[in-house]
Coordinates of C-alpha atoms in Angstrom, one line a residue:
Chain P
X714 CA 0.0 0.1 0.2
X715 CA 1.6 3.3 -1.2
X716 CA 0.4 6.9 -0.1
X717 CA -0.7 9.3 -2.5
X718 CA 2.8 11.0 -2.6
X719 CA 4.5 7.8 -2.8
X720 CA 2.5 6.7 -5.9
X721 CA 3.3 10.1 -7.7
X722 CA 6.8 9.7 -6.7
X723 CA 6.5 6.0 -7.9
X724 CA 4.8 7.0 -11.5
X725 CA 7.5 9.7 -11.9
X726 CA 10.3 7.3 -11.6
X727 CA 8.5 4.7 -13.9
X728 CA 7.4 7.2 -16.8
X729 CA 9.5 7.2 -20.1
X730 CA 12.7 8.7 -19.1
X731 CA 12.7 11.6 -21.9
X732 CA 9.6 12.7 -20.4
X733 CA 10.9 12.2 -16.6
X734 CA 13.8 14.4 -17.4
X735 CA 11.6 17.1 -19.1
X736 CA 9.0 16.9 -15.9
X737 CA 11.9 17.0 -13.4
X738 CA 13.2 20.3 -14.8
X739 CA 9.9 21.7 -15.1
X740 CA 9.3 20.9 -11.7
X741 CA 12.1 22.6 -10.4
X742 CA 11.1 25.8 -12.6
X743 CA 7.9 25.7 -11.2
X744 CA 9.0 25.5 -7.5
X745 CA 11.5 28.3 -8.1
X746 CA 8.9 30.5 -10.0
X747 CA 7.7 32.5 -7.1
X748 CA 11.2 33.0 -5.7
X749 CA 11.8 36.4 -7.9
X750 CA 8.5 37.9 -6.2
X751 CA 8.3 36.5 -2.9
X752 CA 11.8 35.3 -1.8
X753 CA 10.5 32.0 -1.4
X754 CA 10.3 28.5 -3.4
X755 CA 6.8 27.4 -3.9
X756 CA 7.2 24.6 -1.3
X757 CA 7.6 27.3 1.3
X758 CA 4.7 29.3 0.4
X759 CA 1.6 29.5 2.5
X760 CA -1.6 27.5 1.3
X761 CA -3.4 30.6 -0.5
X762 CA -0.3 31.7 -2.5
X763 CA 0.5 27.8 -3.7
X764 CA -3.1 27.4 -4.8
X765 CA -2.6 30.9 -6.7
X766 CA 0.5 29.5 -8.3
X767 CA -1.5 26.3 -9.4
X768 CA -4.5 28.2 -10.7
X769 CA -2.0 30.6 -12.9
X770 CA -0.3 27.8 -14.4
X771 CA -3.4 25.9 -14.9
X772 CA -4.6 28.6 -16.8
X773 CA -1.5 29.9 -18.6
X774 CA -1.5 30.0 -22.4
X775 CA 1.8 28.1 -22.4
X776 CA 1.3 24.4 -23.0
X777 CA 3.9 23.2 -20.7
X778 CA 2.7 25.1 -17.8
X779 CA -0.8 23.6 -18.4
X780 CA 0.8 19.9 -19.4
X781 CA 2.5 19.9 -16.0
X782 CA -0.3 20.8 -13.7
X783 CA -2.8 18.5 -15.7
X784 CA -0.2 15.8 -14.7
X785 CA 0.1 16.0 -11.2
X786 CA -3.9 16.7 -11.0
X787 CA -4.5 13.8 -12.8
X788 CA -2.4 11.4 -10.8
X789 CA -2.9 13.0 -7.5
X790 CA -6.6 12.5 -7.8
X791 CA -6.5 9.0 -9.1
X792 CA -4.3 8.3 -6.1
X793 CA -6.3 10.0 -3.5
X794 CA -9.8 8.4 -4.9
X795 CA -8.0 5.2 -5.0
X796 CA -7.1 5.8 -1.1
X797 CA -10.7 6.9 -0.6
X798 CA -12.3 4.3 -2.2
X799 CA -10.2 1.6 -0.6
X800 CA -10.9 3.0 2.7
X801 CA -14.8 2.7 1.8
X802 CA -14.5 -0.8 1.2
X803 CA -12.5 -1.4 4.3
X804 CA -15.2 0.4 6.4
X805 CA -17.9 -1.9 4.6
X806 CA -15.7 -5.1 5.3
X807 CA -15.6 -4.1 9.1
X808 CA -19.3 -3.0 9.2
X809 CA -20.4 -6.6 7.6
X810 CA -18.0 -8.6 10.1
X811 CA -19.4 -6.4 13.1
Chain A
X1208 CA 21.5 -18.9 -22.4
X1209 CA 20.9 -20.8 -25.6
X1210 CA 17.8 -21.6 -27.6
X1211 CA 16.6 -22.9 -30.8
X1212 CA 14.1 -20.3 -30.8
X1213 CA 13.9 -16.8 -28.6
X1214 CA 10.6 -15.1 -28.2
X1215 CA 10.8 -11.9 -26.8
X1216 CA 7.7 -10.5 -25.2
X1217 CA 4.9 -12.7 -23.6
X1218 CA 1.7 -11.0 -24.6
X1219 CA -0.8 -12.3 -26.7
X1220 CA 1.2 -12.6 -29.8
X1221 CA 4.4 -13.8 -28.1
X1222 CA 2.7 -16.5 -25.7
X1223 CA 0.9 -18.0 -28.5
X1224 CA 3.8 -18.2 -30.6
X1225 CA 6.2 -19.7 -27.9
X1226 CA 3.5 -22.1 -27.1
X1227 CA 3.3 -23.3 -30.6
X1228 CA 7.0 -23.6 -31.2
X1229 CA 7.5 -25.3 -27.7
X1230 CA 4.8 -27.9 -28.5
X1231 CA 6.7 -28.7 -31.7
X1232 CA 9.5 -29.8 -29.9
X1233 CA 11.7 -26.8 -30.2
X1234 CA 13.8 -25.7 -27.2
X1235 CA 12.0 -22.0 -26.5
X1236 CA 13.2 -19.4 -24.4
X1237 CA 10.4 -16.8 -23.8
X1238 CA 11.8 -13.4 -22.7
X1239 CA 9.7 -10.7 -20.8
X1240 CA 10.7 -7.6 -19.7
X1241 CA 8.0 -7.3 -16.9
X1242 CA 7.5 -9.2 -13.6
X1243 CA 5.9 -12.7 -13.6
X1244 CA 2.7 -12.0 -11.3
X1245 CA -0.3 -13.6 -10.2
X1246 CA -3.5 -12.7 -12.4
X1247 CA -5.2 -11.4 -9.5
X1248 CA -2.5 -9.5 -8.0
X1249 CA -2.4 -6.4 -7.5
X1250 CA -6.2 -5.8 -7.8
X1251 CA -7.4 -5.4 -11.3
X1252 CA -7.6 -1.6 -12.3
X1253 CA -5.8 -0.3 -9.1
X1254 CA -3.1 2.0 -8.3
X1255 CA -0.8 -1.0 -7.6
X1256 CA -1.6 -2.7 -10.9
X1257 CA -0.8 0.4 -12.5
X1258 CA 2.7 0.6 -10.8
X1259 CA 3.5 -3.4 -11.3
X1260 CA 1.7 -4.2 -14.4
X1261 CA 1.6 -1.3 -16.9
X1262 CA 4.5 0.0 -19.1
X1263 CA 5.9 3.2 -17.5
X1264 CA 3.0 3.2 -14.8
X1265 CA 0.7 3.7 -17.7
X1266 CA 2.5 7.0 -18.7
X1267 CA 2.7 7.1 -22.4
X1268 CA 2.2 10.0 -24.7
X1269 CA 2.3 9.9 -28.5
X1270 CA 3.2 13.6 -28.5
X1271 CA 1.5 16.1 -31.4
X1272 CA -0.7 19.1 -31.7
X1273 CA -3.4 16.5 -30.5
X1274 CA -1.7 14.1 -28.2
X1275 CA -2.7 10.5 -27.4
X1276 CA -2.1 8.8 -24.0
X1277 CA -1.9 5.3 -24.5
X1278 CA -1.3 2.2 -22.2
X1279 CA 0.4 -1.0 -22.7
X1280 CA 1.0 -4.0 -20.5
X1281 CA 4.4 -4.7 -19.1
X1282 CA 4.4 -8.2 -17.1
X1283 CA 4.3 -11.8 -18.0
X1284 CA 1.1 -12.1 -20.4
X1285 CA 1.6 -8.4 -21.4
X1286 CA -1.7 -6.5 -22.2
X1287 CA -4.0 -9.6 -21.7
X1288 CA -3.4 -9.2 -17.8
X1289 CA -4.7 -5.8 -17.6
X1290 CA -7.4 -5.5 -20.1
X1291 CA -11.0 -6.2 -20.0
X1292 CA -10.6 -9.0 -22.5
X1293 CA -13.6 -8.2 -24.9
X1294 CA -13.1 -10.4 -27.6
X1295 CA -13.8 -10.3 -31.4
X1296 CA -12.7 -12.2 -34.6
X1297 CA -11.4 -9.7 -37.3
X1298 CA -14.3 -8.5 -39.5
X1299 CA -14.2 -9.6 -43.0
X1300 CA -14.0 -6.3 -44.4
X1301 CA -10.9 -5.3 -42.5
X1302 CA -9.1 -8.5 -43.6
X1303 CA -10.1 -7.6 -47.3
X1304 CA -8.9 -4.1 -47.2
X1305 CA -5.4 -5.4 -45.8
X1306 CA -5.2 -8.1 -48.5
X1307 CA -6.2 -5.1 -51.2
X1308 CA -3.7 -2.5 -49.9
X1309 CA -0.8 -4.4 -48.3
X1310 CA -1.1 -7.5 -50.4
X1311 CA -1.0 -9.9 -47.5
X1312 CA -1.5 -13.4 -49.0
X1313 CA -3.9 -16.2 -47.5
X1314 CA -5.7 -14.0 -45.0
X1315 CA -9.3 -14.3 -45.6
X1316 CA -11.6 -14.9 -43.0
X1317 CA -12.0 -18.7 -44.1
X1318 CA -8.2 -18.9 -43.8
X1319 CA -8.0 -17.3 -40.7
X1320 CA -10.7 -19.3 -39.2
X1321 CA -9.1 -22.3 -38.1
X1322 CA -6.6 -20.3 -35.9
X1323 CA -9.4 -18.1 -34.2
X1324 CA -11.0 -21.5 -33.2
X1325 CA -7.6 -23.0 -32.0
X1326 CA -7.0 -20.1 -29.9
X1327 CA -10.4 -20.2 -28.5
X1328 CA -10.2 -24.0 -27.6
X1329 CA -7.3 -22.6 -25.4
X1330 CA -8.3 -19.2 -23.9
X1331 CA -12.1 -19.6 -23.5
X1332 CA -14.6 -16.8 -24.9
X1333 CA -17.6 -16.6 -23.2
X1334 CA -20.9 -14.6 -23.0
X1335 CA -22.1 -13.1 -19.7
X1336 CA -24.2 -16.0 -18.0
X1337 CA -26.5 -13.5 -16.2
X1338 CA -27.7 -10.2 -16.6
X1339 CA -25.2 -7.1 -17.6
X1340 CA -24.3 -4.4 -15.2
X1341 CA -26.7 -1.5 -15.1
X1342 CA -24.1 0.8 -16.7
X1343 CA -23.8 -1.7 -19.6
X1344 CA -27.7 -2.1 -20.0
X1345 CA -28.2 1.6 -20.3
X1346 CA -25.8 2.3 -23.4
X1347 CA -27.7 -0.6 -25.0
X1348 CA -31.0 0.8 -24.1
X1349 CA -29.7 4.1 -25.5
X1350 CA -29.0 2.7 -28.6
X1351 CA -32.2 0.6 -28.8
X1352 CA -34.3 3.8 -28.0
X1353 CA -32.8 5.6 -31.5
X1354 CA -33.1 2.3 -33.4
X1355 CA -29.3 2.0 -33.5
X1356 CA -27.4 -1.5 -33.8
X1357 CA -25.9 -2.6 -30.7
X1358 CA -24.4 -5.7 -29.2
X1359 CA -23.2 -7.8 -26.1
X1360 CA -19.5 -8.6 -26.5
X1361 CA -18.0 -11.6 -25.6
X1362 CA -15.0 -11.7 -23.4
X1363 CA -11.9 -14.0 -22.8
X1364 CA -13.4 -15.1 -19.3
X1365 CA -14.4 -18.3 -17.8
X1366 CA -17.3 -17.3 -15.9
X1367 CA -17.7 -20.7 -14.0
X1368 CA -16.5 -20.9 -10.3
X1369 CA -16.7 -17.9 -7.8
X1370 CA -16.6 -14.7 -9.5
X1371 CA -15.0 -16.7 -12.6
X1372 CA -11.5 -16.1 -14.2
X1373 CA -10.0 -13.9 -16.9
X1374 CA -8.5 -16.0 -19.8
X1375 CA -5.2 -14.1 -19.7
X1376 CA -2.0 -15.3 -21.3
X1377 CA -0.7 -16.3 -17.9
X1378 CA -3.6 -18.4 -17.3
X1379 CA -3.9 -20.1 -20.4
X1380 CA -0.8 -20.1 -23.0
X1381 CA 2.0 -19.6 -20.8
X1382 CA 1.0 -22.6 -18.6
X1383 CA 0.9 -24.8 -21.9
X1384 CA 4.4 -23.5 -23.2
X1385 CA 5.8 -24.2 -19.7
X1386 CA 4.3 -27.8 -19.8
X1387 CA 5.8 -28.3 -23.2
X1388 CA 9.0 -27.6 -21.8
X1389 CA 9.7 -24.2 -22.7
X1390 CA 11.7 -21.5 -20.2
X1391 CA 10.4 -18.2 -19.3
X1392 CA 12.6 -15.6 -17.9
X1393 CA 11.0 -12.6 -16.8
X1394 CA 12.6 -9.2 -15.6
X1395 CA 14.6 -9.4 -18.6
X1396 CA 14.7 -6.4 -21.2
X1397 CA 16.3 -7.1 -24.6
X1398 CA 18.2 -4.3 -25.5
X1399 CA 19.8 -5.3 -29.0
X1400 CA 20.0 -7.9 -31.5
X1401 CA 22.6 -8.9 -33.6
X1402 CA 23.8 -11.5 -36.0
X1403 CA 26.8 -13.4 -35.5
X1404 CA 28.2 -16.8 -37.0
X1405 CA 24.7 -17.5 -38.4
X1406 CA 23.0 -17.2 -35.1
X1407 CA 21.1 -14.3 -33.2
X1408 CA 22.6 -12.8 -30.3
X1409 CA 20.4 -10.7 -28.0
X1410 CA 22.1 -8.3 -25.5
X1411 CA 19.6 -8.2 -22.3
X1412 CA 19.4 -6.9 -18.9
X1413 CA 17.9 -8.9 -16.2
X1414 CA 16.5 -6.7 -13.2
X1415 CA 14.9 -8.9 -10.4
X1416 CA 12.8 -6.8 -8.1
X1417 CA 15.4 -7.8 -5.3
X1418 CA 18.8 -8.0 -6.4
X1419 CA 21.1 -6.0 -8.6
X1420 CA 20.7 -5.9 -12.4
X1421 CA 22.9 -8.2 -14.3
X1422 CA 23.7 -8.6 -18.3
X1423 CA 22.4 -11.5 -20.1
X1424 CA 23.4 -12.9 -23.6
X1425 CA 20.9 -15.1 -25.4
X1426 CA 22.2 -17.2 -28.5
X1427 CA 18.9 -18.6 -30.6
X1428 CA 18.7 -19.7 -34.3
X1429 CA 15.3 -18.1 -34.8
X1430 CA 14.1 -14.9 -32.9
X1431 CA 10.4 -13.7 -32.7
X1432 CA 10.0 -10.1 -31.5
X1433 CA 6.7 -9.6 -29.8
X1434 CA 7.3 -6.7 -27.2
X1435 CA 4.3 -4.7 -28.5
X1436 CA 3.6 -2.1 -31.4
X1437 CA 5.9 0.5 -29.8
X1438 CA 8.5 -1.6 -28.2
X1439 CA 9.1 -4.2 -31.1
X1440 CA 10.3 -1.1 -33.7
X1441 CA 12.1 0.7 -30.8
X1442 CA 13.9 -2.6 -30.5
X1443 CA 14.4 -3.4 -34.2
X1444 CA 15.5 0.1 -35.1
X1445 CA 18.2 0.0 -32.1
X1446 CA 19.3 -3.0 -33.9
X1447 CA 19.7 -1.4 -37.4
X1448 CA 16.7 -2.7 -38.9
X1449 CA 14.4 0.3 -40.2
X1450 CA 12.7 -0.3 -43.4
X1451 CA 8.9 0.1 -42.9
X1452 CA 9.6 -0.3 -39.3
X1453 CA 8.0 2.3 -37.1
X1454 CA 6.6 4.4 -39.4
X1455 CA 2.7 3.7 -39.4
X1456 CA 1.6 3.2 -35.6
X1457 CA -2.2 3.3 -35.3
X1458 CA -4.6 3.5 -32.4
X1459 CA -8.0 3.2 -31.2
X1460 CA -8.5 6.8 -30.1
X1461 CA -11.1 7.1 -27.2
X1462 CA -12.9 10.2 -25.9
X1463 CA -14.4 9.5 -22.8
X1464 CA -17.3 10.9 -21.1
X1465 CA -19.1 10.5 -17.4
X1466 CA -22.6 10.1 -17.9
X1467 CA -24.9 10.6 -14.7
X1468 CA -28.3 9.3 -14.2
X1469 CA -31.2 10.0 -11.6
X1470 CA -31.0 6.5 -10.2
X1471 CA -27.9 4.1 -9.0
X1472 CA -26.5 2.3 -12.1
X1473 CA -22.9 1.8 -10.7
X1474 CA -22.4 -1.2 -8.4
X1475 CA -19.1 -2.5 -7.5
X1476 CA -19.8 -5.9 -7.2
X1477 CA -21.1 -6.2 -11.1
X1478 CA -19.3 -7.6 -14.0
X1479 CA -17.2 -5.6 -16.1
X1480 CA -19.6 -3.9 -18.7
X1481 CA -20.1 -5.6 -22.4
X1482 CA -22.4 -3.6 -24.6
X1483 CA -21.2 -1.9 -27.5
X1484 CA -22.9 0.3 -30.0
X1485 CA -21.9 -0.8 -33.5
X1486 CA -24.2 1.5 -35.7
X1487 CA -21.5 3.8 -36.9
X1488 CA -18.6 1.3 -37.4
X1489 CA -16.2 1.5 -39.2
X1490 CA -16.0 5.2 -38.5
X1491 CA -16.4 5.0 -34.7
X1492 CA -17.9 2.6 -31.9
X1493 CA -18.9 3.2 -28.4
X1494 CA -18.8 1.2 -25.2
X1495 CA -18.7 1.5 -21.3
X1496 CA -15.7 1.6 -19.3
X1497 CA -14.8 0.5 -15.8
X1498 CA -16.4 2.8 -13.5
X1499 CA -14.9 2.4 -10.2
X1500 CA -14.7 5.7 -7.9
X1501 CA -10.9 6.2 -8.8
X1502 CA -11.6 5.9 -12.6
X1503 CA -14.5 8.2 -12.6
X1504 CA -12.5 10.9 -10.4
X1505 CA -9.8 10.3 -13.4
X1506 CA -12.3 10.9 -16.1
X1507 CA -13.5 14.2 -14.2
X1508 CA -9.9 15.4 -13.4
X1509 CA -10.1 18.3 -16.1
X1510 CA -13.2 19.7 -14.3
X1511 CA -12.3 20.6 -10.7
X1512 CA -15.8 22.2 -10.3
X1513 CA -17.7 18.8 -10.9
X1514 CA -15.1 16.7 -9.0
X1515 CA -16.8 16.9 -5.9
X1516 CA -20.0 15.3 -7.6
X1517 CA -18.0 11.9 -8.0
X1518 CA -17.4 11.5 -4.3
X1519 CA -21.3 11.9 -3.3
X1520 CA -23.2 10.8 -6.7
X1521 CA -20.6 8.1 -7.9
X1522 CA -23.1 5.4 -7.9
X1523 CA -25.2 7.2 -10.4
X1524 CA -22.7 7.7 -12.9
X1525 CA -20.9 5.6 -15.4
X1526 CA -17.8 6.2 -17.8
X1527 CA -18.5 5.5 -21.3
X1528 CA -16.3 6.1 -24.8
X1529 CA -16.1 6.6 -28.5
X1530 CA -13.5 4.9 -30.3
X1531 CA -12.1 5.6 -33.6
X1532 CA -9.5 4.6 -36.0
X1533 CA -7.5 8.2 -36.1
X1534 CA -4.0 9.4 -35.8
X1535 CA -0.8 7.8 -37.3
X1536 CA 2.6 8.2 -35.6
X1537 CA 6.0 7.2 -35.9
X1538 CA 8.4 5.7 -33.4
X1539 CA 12.1 6.9 -33.0
X1540 CA 14.7 6.1 -30.7
X1541 CA 16.6 9.1 -28.9
X1542 CA 20.3 9.0 -28.1
X1543 CA 21.0 8.8 -24.4
X1544 CA 17.6 7.8 -23.7
X1545 CA 16.1 4.2 -23.3
X1546 CA 12.2 4.9 -24.2
X1547 CA 11.4 5.9 -27.6
X1548 CA 9.7 9.0 -29.0
X1549 CA 6.1 8.6 -30.5
X1550 CA 4.6 11.3 -32.5
X1551 CA 1.2 11.4 -33.6
X1552 CA -0.4 13.5 -36.3
X1553 CA -4.2 13.7 -36.9
X1554 CA -6.1 14.6 -40.3
X1555 CA -9.2 16.8 -40.3
X1556 CA -11.1 13.8 -40.9
X1557 CA -9.8 12.3 -37.5
X1558 CA -10.7 15.6 -36.1
X1559 CA -14.1 15.6 -37.7
X1560 CA -14.9 11.6 -36.5
X1561 CA -13.9 12.4 -32.8
X1562 CA -16.4 15.4 -32.6
X1563 CA -19.0 13.6 -34.4
X1564 CA -18.5 10.3 -32.3
X1565 CA -18.9 12.3 -29.2
X1566 CA -22.0 13.8 -30.2
X1567 CA -23.5 10.5 -31.3
X1568 CA -22.4 9.0 -27.8
X1569 CA -23.7 11.7 -26.0
X1570 CA -26.9 11.2 -27.9
X1571 CA -27.0 7.6 -26.8
X1572 CA -26.6 8.6 -23.5
X1573 CA -29.4 11.1 -23.3
X1574 CA -31.6 8.6 -25.1
X1575 CA -31.0 6.0 -22.2
X1576 CA -31.9 8.5 -19.7
X1577 CA -28.8 10.2 -18.8
X1578 CA -29.4 13.8 -16.9
X1579 CA -25.9 15.1 -17.3
X1580 CA -22.8 14.3 -19.4
X1581 CA -19.5 15.6 -18.6
X1582 CA -17.0 15.1 -21.4
X1583 CA -13.4 14.2 -20.1
X1584 CA -12.2 17.0 -22.5
X1585 CA -12.5 20.0 -20.5
X1586 CA -13.1 22.5 -23.3
X1587 CA -16.5 20.7 -24.2
X1588 CA -19.3 21.8 -22.0
X1589 CA -21.6 19.7 -19.7
X1590 CA -24.5 18.5 -21.7
X1591 CA -28.1 18.1 -20.5
X1592 CA -29.9 18.2 -23.7
X1593 CA -30.1 17.6 -27.5
X1594 CA -30.2 21.3 -27.7
X1595 CA -26.6 21.2 -26.1
X1596 CA -25.3 18.8 -28.8
X1597 CA -26.5 20.7 -31.6
X1598 CA -24.1 23.8 -30.3
X1599 CA -20.9 21.1 -30.3
X1600 CA -18.1 22.1 -32.9
X1601 CA -17.7 20.1 -36.0
X1602 CA -14.4 19.2 -35.4
X1603 CA -12.5 18.3 -31.9
X1604 CA -10.5 21.4 -31.2
X1605 CA -6.9 20.8 -32.1
X1606 CA -5.0 20.7 -29.1
X1607 CA -7.6 18.7 -26.9
X1608 CA -5.6 16.7 -24.4
X1609 CA -8.0 13.9 -23.4
X1610 CA -7.4 11.4 -26.3
X1611 CA -6.6 8.0 -25.0
X1612 CA -5.9 4.6 -26.2
X1613 CA -5.5 1.3 -25.1
X1614 CA -4.9 -0.3 -28.4
X1615 CA -1.6 0.4 -30.4
X1616 CA -0.8 -1.7 -33.4
X1617 CA 0.5 -1.4 -37.1
X1618 CA 3.9 -0.1 -36.6
X1619 CA 5.5 -3.0 -38.8
X1620 CA 2.8 -4.1 -41.2
X1621 CA 2.9 -7.4 -42.9
X1622 CA 2.4 -8.0 -46.6
X1623 CA 4.0 -8.4 -50.1
X1624 CA 3.7 -4.6 -50.7
X1625 CA 7.6 -3.6 -50.4
X1626 CA 6.7 0.2 -50.3
X1627 CA 4.7 -0.2 -47.2
X1628 CA 5.6 -3.6 -45.3
X1629 CA 8.0 -4.2 -42.9
X1630 CA 7.7 -8.0 -43.3
X1631 CA 6.5 -10.8 -45.7
X1632 CA 2.8 -12.0 -45.5
X1633 CA 3.7 -14.2 -42.7
X1634 CA 5.7 -12.0 -40.2
X1635 CA 9.3 -12.9 -41.5
X1636 CA 11.2 -9.2 -41.3
X1637 CA 12.9 -9.0 -44.7
X1638 CA 16.7 -9.0 -45.2
X1639 CA 17.1 -10.8 -41.7
X1640 CA 17.1 -14.2 -41.8
X1641 CA 15.5 -16.2 -39.0
X1642 CA 14.0 -13.0 -37.4
X1643 CA 10.0 -12.5 -37.1
X1644 CA 7.5 -10.1 -35.9
X1645 CA 4.8 -11.8 -33.8
X1646 CA 2.6 -9.0 -32.4
X1647 CA 0.0 -6.3 -32.9
X1648 CA 3.1 -4.4 -35.0
X1649 CA 1.9 -6.5 -37.8
X1650 CA -1.4 -5.6 -38.1
X1651 CA -1.9 -3.6 -41.2
X1652 CA -4.4 -1.0 -39.5
X1653 CA -7.1 -0.7 -37.2
X1654 CA -9.1 -3.6 -36.7
X1655 CA -12.0 -1.6 -35.6
X1656 CA -13.1 -4.0 -33.0
X1657 CA -10.9 -5.2 -30.0
X1658 CA -7.5 -6.5 -31.6
X1659 CA -6.4 -9.0 -29.0
X1660 CA -8.3 -11.9 -31.1
X1661 CA -6.8 -10.6 -34.2
X1662 CA -3.2 -10.9 -32.8
X1663 CA -3.6 -14.3 -31.1
X1664 CA -5.1 -15.6 -34.5
X1665 CA -2.4 -13.9 -36.7
X1666 CA 0.4 -15.1 -34.4
X1667 CA -1.0 -18.7 -34.4
X1668 CA -1.0 -18.6 -38.2
X1669 CA 2.2 -17.2 -38.7
X1670 CA 4.2 -19.5 -36.0
X1671 CA 2.0 -22.8 -37.6
X1672 CA 3.4 -21.7 -40.9
X1673 CA 6.9 -21.2 -39.7
X1674 CA 7.0 -24.6 -38.1
X1675 CA 5.3 -26.1 -41.2
X1676 CA 8.1 -25.0 -43.3
X1677 CA 10.9 -25.8 -40.9
X1678 CA 11.4 -22.1 -40.5
X1679 CA 12.6 -21.9 -44.1

């Protein structure tokens, strides 16, 4: 059983190597993006500013920005709902046993 | 390692070929890049299955102005382990076109029929013995309400026993191959083929789950390459074989929608959906997808404002798709990278049929009683009425990022037409003595229907031909 973050890392580690290379660079660019305006990388921003940056990249006209967000969004959503769905199934199983 | 015959890849093409060669008394080594895992672990269509049984964790993209995300199996049994196993024999009009355009000899329906029958005797093909799921029946009823032709598709599935069992390669052809004395080596990726002193040398890397990687050298008189329609041309091109190889990869691109009904249709205990609409084939067909909650969420991922509905209303929702034949791609290796680059282009005709297919699918679902249709393509609005459908564009907007495909083929077509074909009519690679292709790469174009039956029958035909002619 892997966590959502673990699933994301595992997916990234297995993706085609040329795409993985591009995504790693893009992810670093994404993290460094707010540095010029806030003095902090993305992972040190507070939640509202993080959401704001994700929204800006999602709506960007640049395809690579949209693509990066779409990739992470899709796999986080799939990973998260897999976990929720499994928890539901486990709860259902326990209720039946009780 | 030494063998008379080496088969690279254990999917439907490779497993059938390996079994026939082993049962003909040959010393056969079946080499598989992925792991050798039980059919029922990890759980089907789960996150863990994607990580353990799909190539590149399911992240494969044919790049282009309109991309196609595609998936391939990567484990013993290949794609047959991870697909739903919907089964068809090749339509005769498809075979007729292949004979005409690619000059494939001895490939009429009558000539292929014994090979279908032989394969179906080993991997059982059955219809549901009970009522289909509500999700499945909704599509059928929508088609009936419109007077469209729709059917229930059989599956490579044995419904006997508790829950039944999918007739994947690891459950059918691979065990028979092993029983006939064949040797299977999993976790082993062949990187290059070369010809040395009248034999084929395979340079491979064995990477067990626990333990260090090691290089492996395999020597064989004959080699069948069955790594799938993307990896087969990549391997051949890395090995210096390029004529008509990797220039014509085709897909069955799908556009998906989530349909919401005002009553429950989605029961996790149901059998997989089986109904399909055939009214518009060969241009496009329609069907139902696995609609577990994570799949629904993934299909809705482009609509964050609607995503919350999945959590609360998922039992009223099902995933449906329209499947077309558009897109043609090239496969090229990149220096310093292991994985090949796949680039796809679409014609205006393709873009029109994607849009037309989406409209027709939505029409069927509205006729089935859907109260809302959420296309996976976020540039499309939520559809609630026929009036909404009339406002949809004539062509799929260029750049739409929501085409997916679970079928890839035709990257090394067979036939006597030397301008188009990579092999002869029986899968022998030209100008490479004792080298064969034995997977979906050989198909000359889209099968329109699910292609696994065709891949198995063509592999059976070609391996039988090779054995009967003593590989001459």
